[in-house]
Amino acid sequence: MEPKRDNTWLIVGFGVGCGFVMLACCCLFGILLYVPGNQISIAPISPPITGYPSPYPPTPPSLPPPTALPPPPISAPPSPPLPPGTSDAPDDRAPRAVRATITTVTGSPGVSVGQTCEFNVERRDREDGSGFWCNAQIVCAGHLLYGGPTAGFFPCALFTAPTRGVVGSDPNTTAQDGDAAMSIDSQAGTLEIWDDAQGPNGEHRVVAHIDAIE
């Protein structure tokens, strides 16, 4: 049987060595903290947000809705004469709702034969008091072919007999007045729109038959 070894001094030596190592680390860390440029700053922790600021910011004032159509131009060519057998409608200011079917398409305006045009013809008084304009935003199959934010005015004649109707035209294309040209005669049942290469839909011509006007 081997004699029993006494490990007490080994354990004591190991503990003393660990103590010296920990003491050295602490001293080194303290030196680093106090060397200029090495100070460690700890930012304060912001308190949690518990609610919204009071009072609330003022609500900005609401803007008035934009005007649907601009004022009509000041000068204009004379209105066309009334068709034979019709009556003038000086006091009839209700828009005329027009529905037409495309019969002919030349060019590539984004519409095709058989598609529908639906739009209103509205009366707009002239500023000089000499009469009125008509305004139309002619949309066919979702494409605006005549009119625009500051366009769509043309001299016209409105009548009530035998039915409510409109006759008028705008012979100038985009190169001349900024929008397409157009001719409408609800008594004859014809609608025609055309433009030059400078227009947003390119050079084209669309002919449609007016199916109804109310």
PDB file of C-alpha atoms in Angstrom:
ATOM      1  CA  MET A   1       0.000   0.000   0.000  1.00  0.00           C
ATOM      2  CA  GLU A   2       1.422   3.371  -1.128  1.00  0.00           C
ATOM      3  CA  PRO A   3       1.631   6.197   1.407  1.00  0.00           C
ATOM      4  CA  LYS A   4      -1.094   8.893   1.101  1.00  0.00           C
ATOM      5  CA  ARG A   5       0.136  12.145  -0.548  1.00  0.00           C
ATOM      6  CA  ASP A   6      -0.544  15.525   1.081  1.00  0.00           C
ATOM      7  CA  ASN A   7      -1.912  18.021  -1.650  1.00  0.00           C
ATOM      8  CA  THR A   8      -2.559  20.932   0.682  1.00  0.00           C
ATOM      9  CA  TRP A   9       0.405  23.000  -0.509  1.00  0.00           C
ATOM     10  CA  LEU A  10      -0.540  22.425  -4.133  1.00  0.00           C
ATOM     11  CA  ILE A  11      -4.051  23.795  -3.580  1.00  0.00           C
ATOM     12  CA  VAL A  12      -2.744  26.777  -1.653  1.00  0.00           C
ATOM     13  CA  GLY A  13      -0.243  27.619  -4.399  1.00  0.00           C
ATOM     14  CA  PHE A  14      -2.894  27.408  -7.099  1.00  0.00           C
ATOM     15  CA  GLY A  15      -5.183  29.773  -5.188  1.00  0.00           C
ATOM     16  CA  VAL A  16      -2.406  32.288  -4.598  1.00  0.00           C
ATOM     17  CA  GLY A  17      -1.522  32.258  -8.323  1.00  0.00           C
ATOM     18  CA  CYS A  18      -5.140  32.903  -9.366  1.00  0.00           C
ATOM     19  CA  GLY A  19      -5.335  35.775  -6.926  1.00  0.00           C
ATOM     20  CA  PHE A  20      -2.244  37.424  -8.410  1.00  0.00           C
ATOM     21  CA  VAL A  21      -3.677  37.045 -11.938  1.00  0.00           C
ATOM     22  CA  MET A  22      -7.016  38.646 -10.963  1.00  0.00           C
ATOM     23  CA  LEU A  23      -5.226  41.470  -9.163  1.00  0.00           C
ATOM     24  CA  ALA A  24      -3.077  42.179 -12.228  1.00  0.00           C
ATOM     25  CA  CYS A  25      -6.151  42.291 -14.501  1.00  0.00           C
ATOM     26  CA  CYS A  26      -7.918  44.710 -12.198  1.00  0.00           C
ATOM     27  CA  CYS A  27      -4.893  47.006 -12.106  1.00  0.00           C
ATOM     28  CA  LEU A  28      -4.583  46.977 -15.893  1.00  0.00           C
ATOM     29  CA  PHE A  29      -8.274  47.784 -16.355  1.00  0.00           C
ATOM     30  CA  GLY A  30      -7.975  50.686 -13.879  1.00  0.00           C
ATOM     31  CA  ILE A  31      -4.973  52.109 -15.759  1.00  0.00           C
ATOM     32  CA  LEU A  32      -6.867  51.958 -19.062  1.00  0.00           C
ATOM     33  CA  LEU A  33      -9.806  53.814 -17.526  1.00  0.00           C
ATOM     34  CA  TYR A  34      -7.674  56.723 -16.388  1.00  0.00           C
ATOM     35  CA  VAL A  35      -5.379  57.063 -19.396  1.00  0.00           C
ATOM     36  CA  PRO A  36      -6.471  60.252 -21.289  1.00  0.00           C
ATOM     37  CA  GLY A  37      -8.622  59.429 -24.299  1.00  0.00           C
ATOM     38  CA  ASN A  38      -9.632  56.005 -22.947  1.00  0.00           C
ATOM     39  CA  GLN A  39     -12.350  57.041 -20.533  1.00  0.00           C
ATOM     40  CA  ILE A  40     -15.495  54.970 -21.016  1.00  0.00           C
ATOM     41  CA  SER A  41     -18.649  57.038 -21.006  1.00  0.00           C
ATOM     42  CA  ILE A  42     -21.962  55.437 -20.364  1.00  0.00           C
ATOM     43  CA  ALA A  43     -24.932  57.266 -21.891  1.00  0.00           C
ATOM     44  CA  PRO A  44     -27.906  57.627 -19.609  1.00  0.00           C
ATOM     45  CA  ILE A  45     -30.831  55.448 -20.497  1.00  0.00           C
ATOM     46  CA  SER A  46     -33.813  57.472 -21.704  1.00  0.00           C
ATOM     47  CA  PRO A  47     -36.995  56.858 -19.783  1.00  0.00           C
ATOM     48  CA  PRO A  48     -39.672  54.961 -21.690  1.00  0.00           C
ATOM     49  CA  ILE A  49     -42.291  56.958 -23.609  1.00  0.00           C
ATOM     50  CA  THR A  50     -45.547  56.710 -21.730  1.00  0.00           C
ATOM     51  CA  GLY A  51     -47.761  58.957 -23.850  1.00  0.00           C
ATOM     52  CA  TYR A  52     -47.989  61.476 -26.686  1.00  0.00           C
ATOM     53  CA  PRO A  53     -46.881  65.098 -26.326  1.00  0.00           C
ATOM     54  CA  SER A  54     -49.549  67.505 -25.220  1.00  0.00           C
ATOM     55  CA  PRO A  55     -51.000  69.548 -26.714  1.00  0.00           C
ATOM     56  CA  TYR A  56     -51.176  67.851 -30.121  1.00  0.00           C
ATOM     57  CA  PRO A  57     -49.739  69.738 -33.110  1.00  0.00           C
ATOM     58  CA  PRO A  58     -52.386  71.911 -34.801  1.00  0.00           C
ATOM     59  CA  THR A  59     -54.127  70.316 -37.773  1.00  0.00           C
ATOM     60  CA  PRO A  60     -53.222  72.115 -41.027  1.00  0.00           C
ATOM     61  CA  PRO A  61     -56.174  73.888 -42.634  1.00  0.00           C
ATOM     62  CA  SER A  62     -57.869  71.948 -45.400  1.00  0.00           C
ATOM     63  CA  LEU A  63     -57.446  73.308 -48.915  1.00  0.00           C
ATOM     64  CA  PRO A  64     -60.530  74.061 -51.006  1.00  0.00           C
ATOM     65  CA  PRO A  65     -61.247  71.499 -53.722  1.00  0.00           C
ATOM     66  CA  PRO A  66     -59.788  72.397 -57.132  1.00  0.00           C
ATOM     67  CA  THR A  67     -62.096  73.877 -59.704  1.00  0.00           C
ATOM     68  CA  ALA A  68     -63.289  71.201 -62.116  1.00  0.00           C
ATOM     69  CA  LEU A  69     -62.857  73.385 -65.191  1.00  0.00           C
ATOM     70  CA  PRO A  70     -60.889  76.595 -65.843  1.00  0.00           C
ATOM     71  CA  PRO A  71     -62.673  79.811 -66.828  1.00  0.00           C
ATOM     72  CA  PRO A  72     -63.477  79.971 -70.536  1.00  0.00           C
ATOM     73  CA  PRO A  73     -61.309  82.040 -72.873  1.00  0.00           C
ATOM     74  CA  ILE A  74     -62.242  85.682 -73.357  1.00  0.00           C
ATOM     75  CA  SER A  75     -62.425  85.814 -77.147  1.00  0.00           C
ATOM     76  CA  ALA A  76     -64.092  83.273 -79.391  1.00  0.00           C
ATOM     77  CA  PRO A  77     -65.338  82.836 -82.934  1.00  0.00           C
ATOM     78  CA  PRO A  78     -69.093  83.204 -83.395  1.00  0.00           C
ATOM     79  CA  SER A  79     -71.301  80.279 -82.476  1.00  0.00           C
ATOM     80  CA  PRO A  80     -72.563  78.163 -85.373  1.00  0.00           C
ATOM     81  CA  PRO A  81     -76.142  78.711 -86.556  1.00  0.00           C
ATOM     82  CA  LEU A  82     -78.912  76.547 -85.187  1.00  0.00           C
ATOM     83  CA  PRO A  83     -79.792  73.518 -87.300  1.00  0.00           C
ATOM     84  CA  PRO A  84     -83.038  73.845 -89.310  1.00  0.00           C
ATOM     85  CA  GLY A  85     -86.159  72.902 -87.357  1.00  0.00           C
ATOM     86  CA  THR A  86     -84.593  73.398 -83.917  1.00  0.00           C
ATOM     87  CA  SER A  87     -85.186  75.877 -81.102  1.00  0.00           C
ATOM     88  CA  ASP A  88     -82.574  77.849 -79.167  1.00  0.00           C
ATOM     89  CA  ALA A  89     -82.092  77.007 -75.496  1.00  0.00           C
ATOM     90  CA  PRO A  90     -80.877  80.238 -73.832  1.00  0.00           C
ATOM     91  CA  ASP A  91     -81.930  79.193 -70.331  1.00  0.00           C
ATOM     92  CA  ASP A  92     -81.034  75.505 -70.555  1.00  0.00           C
ATOM     93  CA  ARG A  93     -77.822  75.184 -68.546  1.00  0.00           C
ATOM     94  CA  ALA A  94     -78.006  71.494 -67.694  1.00  0.00           C
ATOM     95  CA  PRO A  95     -75.098  69.462 -69.145  1.00  0.00           C
ATOM     96  CA  ARG A  96     -75.859  67.302 -72.145  1.00  0.00           C
ATOM     97  CA  ALA A  97     -74.739  63.714 -71.552  1.00  0.00           C
ATOM     98  CA  VAL A  98     -73.503  62.198 -74.814  1.00  0.00           C
ATOM     99  CA  ARG A  99     -72.922  58.522 -75.583  1.00  0.00           C
ATOM    100  CA  ALA A 100     -71.416  57.457 -78.914  1.00  0.00           C
ATOM    101  CA  THR A 101     -69.964  54.324 -80.537  1.00  0.00           C
ATOM    102  CA  ILE A 102     -66.698  54.448 -82.507  1.00  0.00           C
ATOM    103  CA  THR A 103     -67.098  53.484 -86.178  1.00  0.00           C
ATOM    104  CA  THR A 104     -63.704  54.418 -87.692  1.00  0.00           C
ATOM    105  CA  VAL A 105     -60.187  54.746 -86.272  1.00  0.00           C
ATOM    106  CA  THR A 106     -57.081  55.996 -88.106  1.00  0.00           C
ATOM    107  CA  GLY A 107     -53.716  56.041 -86.328  1.00  0.00           C
ATOM    108  CA  SER A 108     -53.087  54.662 -82.836  1.00  0.00           C
ATOM    109  CA  PRO A 109     -55.003  56.755 -80.290  1.00  0.00           C
ATOM    110  CA  GLY A 110     -55.566  53.796 -77.950  1.00  0.00           C
ATOM    111  CA  VAL A 111     -59.167  53.084 -78.962  1.00  0.00           C
ATOM    112  CA  SER A 112     -60.771  50.737 -81.475  1.00  0.00           C
ATOM    113  CA  VAL A 113     -63.950  50.337 -83.494  1.00  0.00           C
ATOM    114  CA  GLY A 114     -66.969  49.344 -81.410  1.00  0.00           C
ATOM    115  CA  GLN A 115     -65.794  50.984 -78.182  1.00  0.00           C
ATOM    116  CA  THR A 116     -67.862  53.676 -76.452  1.00  0.00           C
ATOM    117  CA  CYS A 117     -67.351  57.398 -75.859  1.00  0.00           C
ATOM    118  CA  GLU A 118     -69.153  58.975 -72.897  1.00  0.00           C
ATOM    119  CA  PHE A 119     -68.876  62.639 -71.904  1.00  0.00           C
ATOM    120  CA  ASN A 120     -70.806  65.780 -70.958  1.00  0.00           C
ATOM    121  CA  VAL A 121     -71.152  68.963 -72.965  1.00  0.00           C
ATOM    122  CA  GLU A 122     -71.371  71.897 -70.545  1.00  0.00           C
ATOM    123  CA  ARG A 123     -72.369  75.499 -71.181  1.00  0.00           C
ATOM    124  CA  ARG A 124     -69.833  78.110 -69.990  1.00  0.00           C
ATOM    125  CA  ASP A 125     -70.680  81.815 -70.195  1.00  0.00           C
ATOM    126  CA  ARG A 126     -68.203  84.106 -71.918  1.00  0.00           C
ATOM    127  CA  GLU A 127     -66.624  86.765 -69.718  1.00  0.00           C
ATOM    128  CA  ASP A 128     -67.573  89.611 -72.054  1.00  0.00           C
ATOM    129  CA  GLY A 129     -71.253  88.665 -71.827  1.00  0.00           C
ATOM    130  CA  SER A 130     -71.529  88.104 -75.576  1.00  0.00           C
ATOM    131  CA  GLY A 131     -72.742  84.515 -75.318  1.00  0.00           C
ATOM    132  CA  PHE A 132     -71.316  81.225 -74.168  1.00  0.00           C
ATOM    133  CA  TRP A 133     -68.867  78.475 -74.946  1.00  0.00           C
ATOM    134  CA  CYS A 134     -69.317  74.750 -74.741  1.00  0.00           C
ATOM    135  CA  ASN A 135     -66.795  72.577 -72.920  1.00  0.00           C
ATOM    136  CA  ALA A 136     -66.334  68.826 -73.371  1.00  0.00           C
ATOM    137  CA  GLN A 137     -63.846  66.315 -72.020  1.00  0.00           C
ATOM    138  CA  ILE A 138     -64.347  63.544 -74.549  1.00  0.00           C
ATOM    139  CA  VAL A 139     -63.303  60.171 -73.129  1.00  0.00           C
ATOM    140  CA  CYS A 140     -63.485  57.067 -75.301  1.00  0.00           C
ATOM    141  CA  ALA A 141     -62.712  53.643 -73.812  1.00  0.00           C
ATOM    142  CA  GLY A 142     -60.931  55.321 -70.905  1.00  0.00           C
ATOM    143  CA  HIS A 143     -58.746  57.559 -73.112  1.00  0.00           C
ATOM    144  CA  LEU A 144     -59.075  61.346 -73.146  1.00  0.00           C
ATOM    145  CA  LEU A 145     -59.174  62.239 -76.839  1.00  0.00           C
ATOM    146  CA  TYR A 146     -60.339  65.862 -76.595  1.00  0.00           C
ATOM    147  CA  GLY A 147     -59.999  68.424 -73.810  1.00  0.00           C
ATOM    148  CA  GLY A 148     -57.710  68.651 -70.818  1.00  0.00           C
ATOM    149  CA  PRO A 149     -57.234  70.681 -67.599  1.00  0.00           C
ATOM    150  CA  THR A 150     -57.217  74.014 -69.500  1.00  0.00           C
ATOM    151  CA  ALA A 151     -58.771  72.936 -72.804  1.00  0.00           C
ATOM    152  CA  GLY A 152     -61.944  71.518 -74.345  1.00  0.00           C
ATOM    153  CA  PHE A 153     -63.690  74.808 -75.210  1.00  0.00           C
ATOM    154  CA  PHE A 154     -65.459  75.277 -78.544  1.00  0.00           C
ATOM    155  CA  PRO A 155     -68.165  77.562 -80.000  1.00  0.00           C
ATOM    156  CA  CYS A 156     -71.492  75.776 -80.083  1.00  0.00           C
ATOM    157  CA  ALA A 157     -75.239  76.050 -80.472  1.00  0.00           C
ATOM    158  CA  LEU A 158     -77.564  74.379 -77.978  1.00  0.00           C
ATOM    159  CA  PHE A 159     -81.142  73.509 -78.851  1.00  0.00           C
ATOM    160  CA  THR A 160     -84.142  71.756 -77.339  1.00  0.00           C
ATOM    161  CA  ALA A 161     -86.363  70.742 -80.245  1.00  0.00           C
ATOM    162  CA  PRO A 162     -87.035  68.151 -81.424  1.00  0.00           C
ATOM    163  CA  THR A 163     -84.679  66.892 -78.664  1.00  0.00           C
ATOM    164  CA  ARG A 164     -81.919  68.420 -76.522  1.00  0.00           C
ATOM    165  CA  GLY A 165     -78.811  68.664 -78.633  1.00  0.00           C
ATOM    166  CA  VAL A 166     -75.578  70.447 -79.505  1.00  0.00           C
ATOM    167  CA  VAL A 167     -73.754  71.482 -82.668  1.00  0.00           C
ATOM    168  CA  GLY A 168     -70.205  72.832 -82.588  1.00  0.00           C
ATOM    169  CA  SER A 169     -66.610  72.362 -83.609  1.00  0.00           C
ATOM    170  CA  ASP A 170     -62.993  73.129 -82.753  1.00  0.00           C
ATOM    171  CA  PRO A 171     -60.953  72.899 -85.985  1.00  0.00           C
ATOM    172  CA  ASN A 172     -57.520  73.514 -84.405  1.00  0.00           C
ATOM    173  CA  THR A 173     -55.207  70.620 -83.520  1.00  0.00           C
ATOM    174  CA  THR A 174     -52.552  70.469 -80.765  1.00  0.00           C
ATOM    175  CA  ALA A 175     -49.924  72.325 -82.805  1.00  0.00           C
ATOM    176  CA  GLN A 176     -52.343  75.264 -83.092  1.00  0.00           C
ATOM    177  CA  ASP A 177     -54.138  75.549 -79.759  1.00  0.00           C
ATOM    178  CA  GLY A 178     -52.815  72.828 -77.423  1.00  0.00           C
ATOM    179  CA  ASP A 179     -55.507  70.165 -77.778  1.00  0.00           C
ATOM    180  CA  ALA A 180     -57.091  67.991 -80.451  1.00  0.00           C
ATOM    181  CA  ALA A 181     -59.691  69.135 -82.967  1.00  0.00           C
ATOM    182  CA  MET A 182     -63.316  68.051 -82.747  1.00  0.00           C
ATOM    183  CA  SER A 183     -66.679  68.322 -84.460  1.00  0.00           C
ATOM    184  CA  ILE A 184     -70.039  67.313 -83.013  1.00  0.00           C
ATOM    185  CA  ASP A 185     -73.556  67.397 -84.466  1.00  0.00           C
ATOM    186  CA  SER A 186     -76.053  65.549 -82.326  1.00  0.00           C
ATOM    187  CA  GLN A 187     -78.881  66.131 -84.813  1.00  0.00           C
ATOM    188  CA  ALA A 188     -76.918  64.377 -87.568  1.00  0.00           C
ATOM    189  CA  GLY A 189     -75.584  61.878 -85.009  1.00  0.00           C
ATOM    190  CA  THR A 190     -71.909  62.510 -85.823  1.00  0.00           C
ATOM    191  CA  LEU A 191     -68.819  62.950 -83.654  1.00  0.00           C
ATOM    192  CA  GLU A 192     -65.301  63.300 -85.043  1.00  0.00           C
ATOM    193  CA  ILE A 193     -61.989  63.877 -83.258  1.00  0.00           C
ATOM    194  CA  TRP A 194     -58.591  64.306 -84.898  1.00  0.00           C
ATOM    195  CA  ASP A 195     -55.102  65.533 -84.021  1.00  0.00           C
ATOM    196  CA  ASP A 196     -51.584  66.013 -85.385  1.00  0.00           C
ATOM    197  CA  ALA A 197     -48.342  64.282 -84.437  1.00  0.00           C
ATOM    198  CA  GLN A 198     -47.679  66.748 -81.580  1.00  0.00           C
ATOM    199  CA  GLY A 199     -50.732  65.584 -79.640  1.00  0.00           C
ATOM    200  CA  PRO A 200     -50.462  63.154 -76.695  1.00  0.00           C
ATOM    201  CA  ASN A 201     -52.184  60.430 -78.753  1.00  0.00           C
ATOM    202  CA  GLY A 202     -50.200  61.086 -81.926  1.00  0.00           C
ATOM    203  CA  GLU A 203     -51.680  61.760 -85.332  1.00  0.00           C
ATOM    204  CA  HIS A 204     -55.092  60.114 -85.553  1.00  0.00           C
ATOM    205  CA  ARG A 205     -58.740  60.456 -86.504  1.00  0.00           C
ATOM    206  CA  VAL A 206     -61.701  58.903 -84.681  1.00  0.00           C
ATOM    207  CA  VAL A 207     -65.244  58.911 -86.055  1.00  0.00           C
ATOM    208  CA  ALA A 208     -68.187  57.889 -83.872  1.00  0.00           C
ATOM    209  CA  HIS A 209     -71.954  57.669 -84.150  1.00  0.00           C
ATOM    210  CA  ILE A 210     -73.931  59.446 -81.413  1.00  0.00           C
ATOM    211  CA  ASP A 211     -76.294  56.880 -79.905  1.00  0.00           C
ATOM    212  CA  ALA A 212     -77.951  59.079 -77.286  1.00  0.00           C
ATOM    213  CA  ILE A 213     -77.859  62.587 -75.844  1.00  0.00           C
ATOM    214  CA  GLU A 214     -79.734  63.574 -72.715  1.00  0.00           C
TER     215      GLU A 214
END
